[in-house]
CSV table of C-alpha atoms in Angstrom, one decimal:
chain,number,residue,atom,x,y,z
A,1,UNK,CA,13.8,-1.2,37.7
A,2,UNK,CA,17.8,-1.4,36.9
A,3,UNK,CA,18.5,-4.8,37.8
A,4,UNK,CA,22.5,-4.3,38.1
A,5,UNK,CA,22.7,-0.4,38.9
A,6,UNK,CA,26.7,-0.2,39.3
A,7,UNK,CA,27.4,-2.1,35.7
A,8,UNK,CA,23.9,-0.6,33.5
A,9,UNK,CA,24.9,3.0,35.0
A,10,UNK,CA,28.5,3.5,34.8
A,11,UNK,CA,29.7,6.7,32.8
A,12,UNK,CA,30.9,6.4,28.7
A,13,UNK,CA,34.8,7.0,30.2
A,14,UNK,CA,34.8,3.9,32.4
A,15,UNK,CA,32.1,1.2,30.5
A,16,UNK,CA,35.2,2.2,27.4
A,17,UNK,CA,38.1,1.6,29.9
A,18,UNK,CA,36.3,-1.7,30.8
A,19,UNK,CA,35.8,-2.6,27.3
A,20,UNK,CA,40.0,-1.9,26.1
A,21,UNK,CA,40.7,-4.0,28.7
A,22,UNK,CA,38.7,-6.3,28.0
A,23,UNK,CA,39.2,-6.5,24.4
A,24,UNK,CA,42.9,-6.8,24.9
A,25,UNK,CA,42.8,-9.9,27.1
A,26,UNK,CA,40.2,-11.4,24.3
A,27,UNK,CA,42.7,-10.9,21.7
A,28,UNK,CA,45.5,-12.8,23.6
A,29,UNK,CA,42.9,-15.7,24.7
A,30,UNK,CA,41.9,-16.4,20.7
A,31,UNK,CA,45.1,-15.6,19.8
A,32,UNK,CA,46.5,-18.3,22.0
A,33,UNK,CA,44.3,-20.5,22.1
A,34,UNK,CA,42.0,-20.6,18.7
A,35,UNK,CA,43.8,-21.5,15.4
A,36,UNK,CA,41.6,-19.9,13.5
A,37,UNK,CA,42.0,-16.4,15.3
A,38,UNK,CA,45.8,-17.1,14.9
A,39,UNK,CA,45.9,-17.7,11.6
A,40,UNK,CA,43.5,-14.4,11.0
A,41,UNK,CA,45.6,-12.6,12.8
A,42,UNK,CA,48.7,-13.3,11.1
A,43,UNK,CA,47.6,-13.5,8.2
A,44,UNK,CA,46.3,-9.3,8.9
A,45,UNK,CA,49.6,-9.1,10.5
A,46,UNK,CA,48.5,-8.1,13.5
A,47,UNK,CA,49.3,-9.7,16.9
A,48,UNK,CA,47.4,-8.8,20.3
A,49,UNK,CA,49.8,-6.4,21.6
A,50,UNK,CA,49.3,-4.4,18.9
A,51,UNK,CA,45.6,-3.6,20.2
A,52,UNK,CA,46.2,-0.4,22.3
A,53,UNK,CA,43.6,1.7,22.2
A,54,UNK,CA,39.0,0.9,21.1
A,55,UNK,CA,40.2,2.6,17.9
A,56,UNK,CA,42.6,-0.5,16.7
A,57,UNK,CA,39.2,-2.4,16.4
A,58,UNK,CA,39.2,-1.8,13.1
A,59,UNK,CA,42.1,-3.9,12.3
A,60,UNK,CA,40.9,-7.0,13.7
A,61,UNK,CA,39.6,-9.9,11.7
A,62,UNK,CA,35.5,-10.1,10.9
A,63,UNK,CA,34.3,-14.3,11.9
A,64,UNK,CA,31.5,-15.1,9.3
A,65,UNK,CA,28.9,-17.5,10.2
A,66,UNK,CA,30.5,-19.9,7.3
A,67,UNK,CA,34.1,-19.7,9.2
A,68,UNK,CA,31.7,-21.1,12.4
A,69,UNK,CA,30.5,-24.1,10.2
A,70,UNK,CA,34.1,-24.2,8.4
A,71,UNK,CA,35.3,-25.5,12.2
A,72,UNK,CA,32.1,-27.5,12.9
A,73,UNK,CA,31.6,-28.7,16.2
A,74,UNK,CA,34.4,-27.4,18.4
A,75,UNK,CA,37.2,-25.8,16.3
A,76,UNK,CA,36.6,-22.4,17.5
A,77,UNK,CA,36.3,-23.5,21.0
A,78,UNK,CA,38.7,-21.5,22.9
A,79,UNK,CA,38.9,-23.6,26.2
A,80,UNK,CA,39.7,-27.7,26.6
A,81,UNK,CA,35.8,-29.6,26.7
A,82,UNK,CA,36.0,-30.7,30.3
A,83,UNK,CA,35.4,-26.7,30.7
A,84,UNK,CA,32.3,-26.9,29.0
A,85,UNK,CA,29.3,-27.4,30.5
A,86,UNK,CA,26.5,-26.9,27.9
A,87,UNK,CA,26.1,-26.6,24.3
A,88,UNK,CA,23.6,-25.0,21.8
A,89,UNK,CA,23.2,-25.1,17.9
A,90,UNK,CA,21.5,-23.4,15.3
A,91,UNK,CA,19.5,-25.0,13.4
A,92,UNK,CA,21.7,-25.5,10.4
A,93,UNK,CA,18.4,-25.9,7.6
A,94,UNK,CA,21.0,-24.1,5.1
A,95,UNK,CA,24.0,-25.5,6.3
A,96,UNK,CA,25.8,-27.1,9.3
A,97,UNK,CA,25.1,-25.6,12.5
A,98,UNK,CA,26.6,-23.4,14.0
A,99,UNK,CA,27.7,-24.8,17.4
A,100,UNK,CA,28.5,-22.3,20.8
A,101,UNK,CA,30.2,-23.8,24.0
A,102,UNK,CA,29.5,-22.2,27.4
A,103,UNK,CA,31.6,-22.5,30.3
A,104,UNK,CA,29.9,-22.3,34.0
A,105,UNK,CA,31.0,-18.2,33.8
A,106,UNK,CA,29.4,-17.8,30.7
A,107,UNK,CA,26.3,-19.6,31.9
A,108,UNK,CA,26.6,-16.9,35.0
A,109,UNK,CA,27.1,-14.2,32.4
A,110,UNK,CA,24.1,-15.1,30.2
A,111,UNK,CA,22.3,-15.4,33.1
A,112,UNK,CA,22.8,-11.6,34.3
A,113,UNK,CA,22.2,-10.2,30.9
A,114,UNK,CA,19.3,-11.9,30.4
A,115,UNK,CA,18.0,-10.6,34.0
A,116,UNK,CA,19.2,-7.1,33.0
A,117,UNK,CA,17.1,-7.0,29.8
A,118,UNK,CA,14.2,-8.3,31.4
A,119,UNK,CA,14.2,-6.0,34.2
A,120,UNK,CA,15.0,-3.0,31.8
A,121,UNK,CA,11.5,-4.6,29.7
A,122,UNK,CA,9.8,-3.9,33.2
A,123,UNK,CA,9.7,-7.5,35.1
A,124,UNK,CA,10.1,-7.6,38.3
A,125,UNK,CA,10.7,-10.7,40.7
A,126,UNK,CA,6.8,-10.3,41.7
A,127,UNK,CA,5.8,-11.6,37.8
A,128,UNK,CA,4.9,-15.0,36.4
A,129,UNK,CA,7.0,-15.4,33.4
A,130,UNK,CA,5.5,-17.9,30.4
A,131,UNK,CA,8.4,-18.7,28.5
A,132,UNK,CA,6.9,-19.9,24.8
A,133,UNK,CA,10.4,-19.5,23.1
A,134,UNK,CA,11.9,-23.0,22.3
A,135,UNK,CA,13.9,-24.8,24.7
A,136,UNK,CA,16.5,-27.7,23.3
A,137,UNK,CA,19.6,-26.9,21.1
A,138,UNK,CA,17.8,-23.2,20.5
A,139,UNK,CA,18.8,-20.6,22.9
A,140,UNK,CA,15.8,-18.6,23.3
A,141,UNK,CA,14.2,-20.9,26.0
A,142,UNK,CA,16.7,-21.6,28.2
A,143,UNK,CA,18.4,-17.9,27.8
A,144,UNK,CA,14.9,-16.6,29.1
A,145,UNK,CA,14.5,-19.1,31.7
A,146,UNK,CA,17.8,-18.7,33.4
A,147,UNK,CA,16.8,-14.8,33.3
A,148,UNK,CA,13.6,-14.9,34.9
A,149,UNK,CA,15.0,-17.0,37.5
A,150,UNK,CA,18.1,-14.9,38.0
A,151,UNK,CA,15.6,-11.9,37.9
A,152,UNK,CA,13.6,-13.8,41.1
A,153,UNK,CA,10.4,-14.2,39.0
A,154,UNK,CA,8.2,-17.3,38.5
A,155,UNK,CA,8.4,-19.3,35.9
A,156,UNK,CA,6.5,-21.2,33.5
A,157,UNK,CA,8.4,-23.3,30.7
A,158,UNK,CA,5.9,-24.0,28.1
A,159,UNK,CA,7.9,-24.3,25.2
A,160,UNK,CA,6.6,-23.7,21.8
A,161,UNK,CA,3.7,-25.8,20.4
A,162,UNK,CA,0.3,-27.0,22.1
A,163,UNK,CA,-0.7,-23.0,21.4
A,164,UNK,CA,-4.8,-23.3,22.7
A,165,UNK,CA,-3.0,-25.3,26.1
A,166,UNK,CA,-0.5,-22.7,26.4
A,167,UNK,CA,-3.4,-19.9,26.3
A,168,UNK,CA,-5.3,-21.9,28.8
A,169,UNK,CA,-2.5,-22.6,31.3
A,170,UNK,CA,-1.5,-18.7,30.7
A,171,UNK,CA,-4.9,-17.7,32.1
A,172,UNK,CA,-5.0,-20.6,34.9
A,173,UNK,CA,-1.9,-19.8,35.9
A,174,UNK,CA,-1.9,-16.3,35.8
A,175,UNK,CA,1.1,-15.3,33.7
A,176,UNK,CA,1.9,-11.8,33.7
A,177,UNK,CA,5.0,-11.9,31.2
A,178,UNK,CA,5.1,-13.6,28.0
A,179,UNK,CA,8.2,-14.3,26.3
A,180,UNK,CA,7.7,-15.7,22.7
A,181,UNK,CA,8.6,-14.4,18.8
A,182,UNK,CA,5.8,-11.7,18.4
A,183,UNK,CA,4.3,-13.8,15.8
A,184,UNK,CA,3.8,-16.4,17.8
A,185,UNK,CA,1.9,-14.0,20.3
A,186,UNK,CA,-0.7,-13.1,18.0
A,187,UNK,CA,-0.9,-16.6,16.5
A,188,UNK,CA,-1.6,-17.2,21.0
A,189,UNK,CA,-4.2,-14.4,20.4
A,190,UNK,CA,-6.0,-16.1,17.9
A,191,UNK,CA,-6.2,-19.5,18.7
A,192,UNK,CA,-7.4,-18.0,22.7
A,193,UNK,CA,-10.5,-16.6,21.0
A,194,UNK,CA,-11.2,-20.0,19.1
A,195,UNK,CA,-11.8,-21.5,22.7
A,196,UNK,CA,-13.4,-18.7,24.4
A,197,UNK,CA,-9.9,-17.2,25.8
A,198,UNK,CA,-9.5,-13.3,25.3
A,199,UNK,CA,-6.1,-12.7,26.4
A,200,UNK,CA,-6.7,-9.3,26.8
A,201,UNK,CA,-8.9,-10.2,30.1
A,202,UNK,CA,-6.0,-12.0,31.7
A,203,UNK,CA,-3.4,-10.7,34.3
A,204,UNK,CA,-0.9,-11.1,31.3
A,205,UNK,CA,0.8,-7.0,31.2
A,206,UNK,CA,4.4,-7.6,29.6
A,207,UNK,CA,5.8,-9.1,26.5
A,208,UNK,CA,9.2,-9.5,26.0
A,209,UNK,CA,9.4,-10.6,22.5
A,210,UNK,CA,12.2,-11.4,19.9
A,211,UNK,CA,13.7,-13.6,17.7
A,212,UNK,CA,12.8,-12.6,14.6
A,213,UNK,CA,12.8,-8.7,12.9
A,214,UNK,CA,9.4,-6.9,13.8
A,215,UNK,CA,8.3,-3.7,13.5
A,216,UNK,CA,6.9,-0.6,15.1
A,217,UNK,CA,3.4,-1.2,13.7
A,218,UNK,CA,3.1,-5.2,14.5
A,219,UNK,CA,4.4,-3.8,17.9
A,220,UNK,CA,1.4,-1.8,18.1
A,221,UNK,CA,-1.1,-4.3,16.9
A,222,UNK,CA,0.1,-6.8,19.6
A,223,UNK,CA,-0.6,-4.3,22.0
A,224,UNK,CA,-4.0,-3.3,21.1
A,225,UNK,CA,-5.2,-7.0,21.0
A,226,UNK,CA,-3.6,-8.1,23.7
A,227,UNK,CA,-3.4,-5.1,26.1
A,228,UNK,CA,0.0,-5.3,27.1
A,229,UNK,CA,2.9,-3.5,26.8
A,230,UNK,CA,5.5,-5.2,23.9
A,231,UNK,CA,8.8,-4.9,24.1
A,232,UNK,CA,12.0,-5.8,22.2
A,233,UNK,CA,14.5,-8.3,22.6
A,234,UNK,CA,17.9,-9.1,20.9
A,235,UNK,CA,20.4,-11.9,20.8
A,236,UNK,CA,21.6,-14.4,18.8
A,237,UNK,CA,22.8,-18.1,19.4
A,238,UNK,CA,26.5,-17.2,18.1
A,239,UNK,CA,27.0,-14.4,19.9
A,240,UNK,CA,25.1,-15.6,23.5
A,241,UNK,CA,21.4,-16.1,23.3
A,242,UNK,CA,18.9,-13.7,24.1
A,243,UNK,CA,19.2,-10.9,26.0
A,244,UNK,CA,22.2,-9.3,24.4
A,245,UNK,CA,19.9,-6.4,24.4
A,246,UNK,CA,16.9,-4.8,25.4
A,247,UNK,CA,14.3,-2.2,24.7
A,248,UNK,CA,14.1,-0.6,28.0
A,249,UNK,CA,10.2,0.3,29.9
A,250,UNK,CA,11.1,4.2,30.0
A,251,UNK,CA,11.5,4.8,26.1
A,252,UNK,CA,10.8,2.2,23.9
A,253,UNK,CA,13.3,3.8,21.8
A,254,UNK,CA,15.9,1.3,20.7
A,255,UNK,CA,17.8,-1.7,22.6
A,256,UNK,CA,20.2,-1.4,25.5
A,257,UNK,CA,23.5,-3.4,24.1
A,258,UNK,CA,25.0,-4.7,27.4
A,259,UNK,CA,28.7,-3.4,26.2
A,260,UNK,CA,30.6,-4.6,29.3
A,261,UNK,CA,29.9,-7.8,27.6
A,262,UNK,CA,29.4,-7.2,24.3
A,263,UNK,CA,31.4,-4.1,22.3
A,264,UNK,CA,29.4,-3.2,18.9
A,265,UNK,CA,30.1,-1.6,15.7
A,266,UNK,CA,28.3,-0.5,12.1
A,267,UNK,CA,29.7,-1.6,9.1
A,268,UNK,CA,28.9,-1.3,5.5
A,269,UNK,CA,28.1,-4.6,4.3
A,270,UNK,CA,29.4,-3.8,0.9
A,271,UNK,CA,32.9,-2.9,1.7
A,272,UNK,CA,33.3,-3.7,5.6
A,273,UNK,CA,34.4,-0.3,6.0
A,274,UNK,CA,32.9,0.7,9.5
A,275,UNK,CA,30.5,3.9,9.3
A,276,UNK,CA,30.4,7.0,11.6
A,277,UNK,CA,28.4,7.3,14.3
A,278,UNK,CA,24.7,7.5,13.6
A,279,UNK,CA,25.2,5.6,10.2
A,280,UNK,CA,22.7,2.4,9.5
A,281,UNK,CA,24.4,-0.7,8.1
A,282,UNK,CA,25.6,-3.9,9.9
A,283,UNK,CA,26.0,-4.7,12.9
A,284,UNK,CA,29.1,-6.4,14.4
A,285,UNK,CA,29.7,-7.4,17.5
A,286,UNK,CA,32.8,-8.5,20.1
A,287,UNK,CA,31.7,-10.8,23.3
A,288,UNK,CA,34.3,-9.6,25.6
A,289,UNK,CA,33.5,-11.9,28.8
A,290,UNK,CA,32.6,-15.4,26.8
A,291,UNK,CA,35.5,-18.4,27.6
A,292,UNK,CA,33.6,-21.4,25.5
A,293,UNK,CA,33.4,-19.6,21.9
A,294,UNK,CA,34.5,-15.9,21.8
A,295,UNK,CA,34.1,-13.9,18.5
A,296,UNK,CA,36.2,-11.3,17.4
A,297,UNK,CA,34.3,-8.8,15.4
A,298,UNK,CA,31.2,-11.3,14.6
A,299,UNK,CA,28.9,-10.0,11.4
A,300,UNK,CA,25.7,-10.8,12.7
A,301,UNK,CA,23.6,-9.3,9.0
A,302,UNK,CA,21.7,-7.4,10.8
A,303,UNK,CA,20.8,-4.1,10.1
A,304,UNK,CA,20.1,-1.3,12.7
A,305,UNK,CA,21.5,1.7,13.8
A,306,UNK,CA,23.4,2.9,17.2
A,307,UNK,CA,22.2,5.7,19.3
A,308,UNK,CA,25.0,7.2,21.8
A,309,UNK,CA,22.1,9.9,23.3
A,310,UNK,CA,21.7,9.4,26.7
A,311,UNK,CA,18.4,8.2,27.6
A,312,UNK,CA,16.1,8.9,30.5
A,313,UNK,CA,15.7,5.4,32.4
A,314,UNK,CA,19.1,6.3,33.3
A,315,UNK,CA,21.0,3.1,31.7
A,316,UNK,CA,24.5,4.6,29.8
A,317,UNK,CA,24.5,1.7,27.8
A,318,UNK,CA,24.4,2.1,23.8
A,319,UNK,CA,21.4,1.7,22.0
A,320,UNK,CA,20.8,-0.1,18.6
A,321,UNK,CA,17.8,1.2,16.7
A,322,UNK,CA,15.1,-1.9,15.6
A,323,UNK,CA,16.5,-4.1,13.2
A,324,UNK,CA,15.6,-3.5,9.5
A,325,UNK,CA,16.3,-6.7,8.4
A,326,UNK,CA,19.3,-8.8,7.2
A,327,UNK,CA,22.2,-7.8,4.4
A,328,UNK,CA,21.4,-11.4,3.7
A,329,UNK,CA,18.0,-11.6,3.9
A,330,UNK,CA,17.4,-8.6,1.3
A,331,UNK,CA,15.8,-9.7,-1.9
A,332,UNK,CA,16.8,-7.7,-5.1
A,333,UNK,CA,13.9,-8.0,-7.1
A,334,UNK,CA,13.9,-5.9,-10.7
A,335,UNK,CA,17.2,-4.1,-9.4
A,336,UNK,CA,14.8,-2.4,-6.6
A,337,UNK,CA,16.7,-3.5,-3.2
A,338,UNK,CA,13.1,-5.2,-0.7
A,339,UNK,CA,13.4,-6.0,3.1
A,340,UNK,CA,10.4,-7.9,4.4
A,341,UNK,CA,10.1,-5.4,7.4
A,342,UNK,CA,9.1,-3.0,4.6
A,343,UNK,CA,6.4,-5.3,3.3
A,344,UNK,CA,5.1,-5.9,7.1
A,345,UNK,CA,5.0,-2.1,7.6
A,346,UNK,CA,2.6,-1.7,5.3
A,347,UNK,CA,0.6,-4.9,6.2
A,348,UNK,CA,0.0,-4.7,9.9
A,349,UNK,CA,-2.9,-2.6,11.2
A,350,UNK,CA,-4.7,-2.5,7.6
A,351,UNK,CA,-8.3,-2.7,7.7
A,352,UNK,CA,-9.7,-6.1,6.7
A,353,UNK,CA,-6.7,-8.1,7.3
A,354,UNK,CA,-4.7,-10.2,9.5
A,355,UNK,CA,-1.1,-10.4,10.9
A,356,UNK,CA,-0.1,-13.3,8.6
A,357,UNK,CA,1.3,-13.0,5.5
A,358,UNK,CA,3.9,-14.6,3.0
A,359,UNK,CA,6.3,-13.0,0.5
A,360,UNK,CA,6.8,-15.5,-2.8
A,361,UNK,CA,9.0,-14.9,-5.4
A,362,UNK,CA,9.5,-16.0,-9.0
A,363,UNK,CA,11.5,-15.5,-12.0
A,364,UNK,CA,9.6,-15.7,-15.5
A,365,UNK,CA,11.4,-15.1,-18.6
A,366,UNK,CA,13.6,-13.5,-16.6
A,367,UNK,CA,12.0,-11.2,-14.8
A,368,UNK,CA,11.6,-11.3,-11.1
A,369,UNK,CA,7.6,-11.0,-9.9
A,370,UNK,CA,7.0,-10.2,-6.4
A,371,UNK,CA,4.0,-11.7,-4.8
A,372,UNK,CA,2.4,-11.1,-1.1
A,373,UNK,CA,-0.2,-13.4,0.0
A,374,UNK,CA,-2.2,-11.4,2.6
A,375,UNK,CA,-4.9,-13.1,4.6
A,376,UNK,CA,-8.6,-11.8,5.4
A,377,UNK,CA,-10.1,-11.0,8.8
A,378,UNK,CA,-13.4,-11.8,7.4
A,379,UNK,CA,-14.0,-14.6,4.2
A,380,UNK,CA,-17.5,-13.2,3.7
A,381,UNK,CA,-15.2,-10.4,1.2
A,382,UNK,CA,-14.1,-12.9,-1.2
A,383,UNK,CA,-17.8,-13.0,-1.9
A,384,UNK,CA,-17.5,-8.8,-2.5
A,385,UNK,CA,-15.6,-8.5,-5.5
A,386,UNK,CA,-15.8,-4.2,-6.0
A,387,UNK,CA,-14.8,-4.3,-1.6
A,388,UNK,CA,-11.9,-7.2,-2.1
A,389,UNK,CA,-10.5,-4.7,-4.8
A,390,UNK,CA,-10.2,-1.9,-2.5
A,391,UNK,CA,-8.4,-3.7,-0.3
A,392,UNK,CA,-6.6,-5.1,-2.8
A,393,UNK,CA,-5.4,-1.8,-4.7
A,394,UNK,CA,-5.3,0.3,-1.2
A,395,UNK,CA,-2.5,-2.2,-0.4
A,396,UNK,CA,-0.7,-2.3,-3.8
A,397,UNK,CA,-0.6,0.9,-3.8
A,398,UNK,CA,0.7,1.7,-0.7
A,399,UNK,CA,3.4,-0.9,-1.1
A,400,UNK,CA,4.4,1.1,-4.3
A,401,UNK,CA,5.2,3.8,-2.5
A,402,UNK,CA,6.9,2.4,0.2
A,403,UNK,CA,9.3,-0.4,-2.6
A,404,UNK,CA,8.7,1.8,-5.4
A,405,UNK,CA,8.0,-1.1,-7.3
A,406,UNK,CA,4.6,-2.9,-8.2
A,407,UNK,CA,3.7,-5.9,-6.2
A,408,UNK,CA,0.9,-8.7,-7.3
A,409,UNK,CA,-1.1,-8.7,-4.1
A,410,UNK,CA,-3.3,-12.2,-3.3
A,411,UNK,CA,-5.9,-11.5,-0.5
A,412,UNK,CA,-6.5,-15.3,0.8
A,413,UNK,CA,-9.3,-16.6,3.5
A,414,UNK,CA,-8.5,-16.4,7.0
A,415,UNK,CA,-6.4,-19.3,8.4
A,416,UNK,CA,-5.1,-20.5,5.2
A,417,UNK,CA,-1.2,-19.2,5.7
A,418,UNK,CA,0.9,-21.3,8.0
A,419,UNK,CA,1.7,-20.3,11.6
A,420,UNK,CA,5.0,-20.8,13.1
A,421,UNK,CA,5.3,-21.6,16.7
A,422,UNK,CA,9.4,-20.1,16.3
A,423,UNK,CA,10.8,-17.7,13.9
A,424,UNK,CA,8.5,-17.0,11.3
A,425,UNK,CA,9.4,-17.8,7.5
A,426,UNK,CA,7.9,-15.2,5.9
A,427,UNK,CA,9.6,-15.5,2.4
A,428,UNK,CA,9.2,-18.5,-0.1
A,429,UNK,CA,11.9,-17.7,-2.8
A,430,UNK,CA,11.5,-19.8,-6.1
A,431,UNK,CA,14.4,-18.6,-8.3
């Protein structure tokens, strides 16, 4: 189902006319009203009139996440506060937080995008949505809520946390859609069986699942326990919230970026430089519709892709390949550049052992030793020494091949490796 047919179907020429339109009317807003855009801008020598055509992107200004917490709360607020009429945060654990405004339009905006990408995942207004993403200052609750209810479905605010309830209540209740971090869905998984709940006996058909990087084969995975379909979600708190885009039911190839609202680019993280069409490398986005906090040119760190191939549900909106992982999330271990999605690719689906996992890093004598911590499906092989080493070297060497580097792998006893009811930390770095 295509939730908003005339805007998710409108041909390349006009979504681009919408979007230099719309780009040049941001420009005069920040410029006008946001110090800190006019400052950027000068200081580039560049004033708005000057954008003229998609191309003149380029020359813009790039807003870091530090410039967001450099004008901590309101600074890059572009409208007065009695316009406001919510506010979210990030958590700030390695910094301050980064604080977005929304006016009543936005709300309405974040609203319709988040109904688009559900619709696109293949919810309809017949579904009960669970909503296990955290509500408060976080934006993944409340973004899905308002979309589920803009959508026409049902839905079920659980929150994160009190995971065997929430399993219960899902079966009781008879959720159809789960909306969670797809960690969090097999951690659901789990803790159903410890009380006698299979999830893959309940009504439950759809995940809509985000929040933290994931790939192809823990997509799999959730769908063979489960038996559901799992699809991809994007957005972050700076930019909107979730729903910024979103895997579509037809391909599962990539994410539909909603660019009447949002206008992307890749970059090379390195230099800035942005990188023909096709390239991988960062990617940077415009809002073009937000009032409370619009970003010019946002570096989200994020790595993916954009594919401009038309695809066959019949949405002409761009799509962004999975994410990768983060330009600042990347370890450099031994000069050998790691992304934990590459770790996870070789984990998930390997006989003998769970989802769960943790990457630790040291330094000794100045020399940086990877570690991942792996749990067991079954504790009765720590008793096996010659079949605990087949697993063990199957999965070193494996890794090898995929980091070329060697990694010390630790195969640990089922439930011993912390479960997180948000975004999974996967990486303990000790340097």
């Amino acid at each position: 189902m295509i939730f908003n047919i005339d805007k998710e179907t409108m041909p390349r020429e006009k979504i681009r006319e919408i979007q230099l339109s719309r780009l040049q009317d941001l420009c005069r807003r920040v410029y006008a009203n946001v110090p800190f855009y006019r400052r950027s801008f000068d200081e580039k020598g560049i004033k708005p009139a000057d954008v003229q055509s998609l191309d003149d992107l380029k020359f813009l200004p790039f807003t870091l996440k530090q410039d967001m917490r450099n004008n901590y709360p309101y600074g890059l607020f572009a409208v007065p506060m009695e316009m406001i009429q919510r506010i979210h945060a990030s958590s700030g654990t390695t910094g301050k937080a980064t604080v977005v405004g929304y006016t009543k339009r936005d709300i309405e905006m974040w609203a319709e995008c988040a109904a688009r990408s559900l619709a696109a995942a293949g919810a309809t207004a017949n579904d009960i949505v669970q909503v296990s993403y955290g509500y408060g200052l976080f934006t993944g609750g409340l973004g899905a809520h308002y979309g589920a209810e803009r959508l026409g479905a049902t839905v079920i605010p659980m929150s994160g946390g009190s995971t065997k309830r929430q399993v219960q209540l899902m079966r009781d209740f008879g959720a159809t859609v789960l909306c969670c971090t797809p960690s969090y869905a097999l951690h659901l998984y789990d803790a159903g069986l410890e009380i006698g709940i299979n999830i893959k006996d309940l009504p439950l058909r759809l995940g809509v699942f985000g929040a933290e990087p994931w790939t192809e084969e823990m997509r799999r995975e959730i769908e063979d326990k489960l038996g559901i379909t799992a699809t991809n979600i994007y957005g972050l708190s700076e930019i909107m919230g979730p729903g910024v885009s979103q895997s579509c039911a037809k391909e599962q190839y990539g994410m539909h970026i909603w660019e009447d609202h949002f206008l992307p680019e890749i970059i090379d993280p390195a230099t800035g430089e942005v990188l023909p069409e096709g390239s991988t490398g960062e990617l940077v986005i415009t809002t073009l519709t937000k009032q409370g906090i619009p970003l010019v040119r946002y570096r989200t760190r994020d790595i993916t892709s954009l594919n401009y191939t038309p695809c066959s549900c019949g949405r002409t909106h761009v799509r962004m390949n999975r994410i990768t992982g983060r330009s600042d999330d990347m370890l450099i271990i031994r000069g050998v550049n790691v992304f934990p999605s590459q770790i996870e690719s070789v984990l998930v689906g390997q006989p003998g052992i769970g989802p769960h996992y943790e990457i630790v890093v040291t330094r000794e004598h100045f020399t940086d030793h990877l570690q991942v911590k792996v749990e067991l499906v079954d504790a009765s092989l720590l008793e096996k020494y010659s079949e605990l080493e087949k697993v063990r070297d199957r999965i070193r060497a494996q890794l090898r091949t995929v980091l070329q580097l060697d990694v010390e792998v630790t195969l640990v006893s089922p439930n011993t490796l912390k479960r997180f009811e948000g975004k999974a930390k996967r990486v303990t770095d000790l340097r």
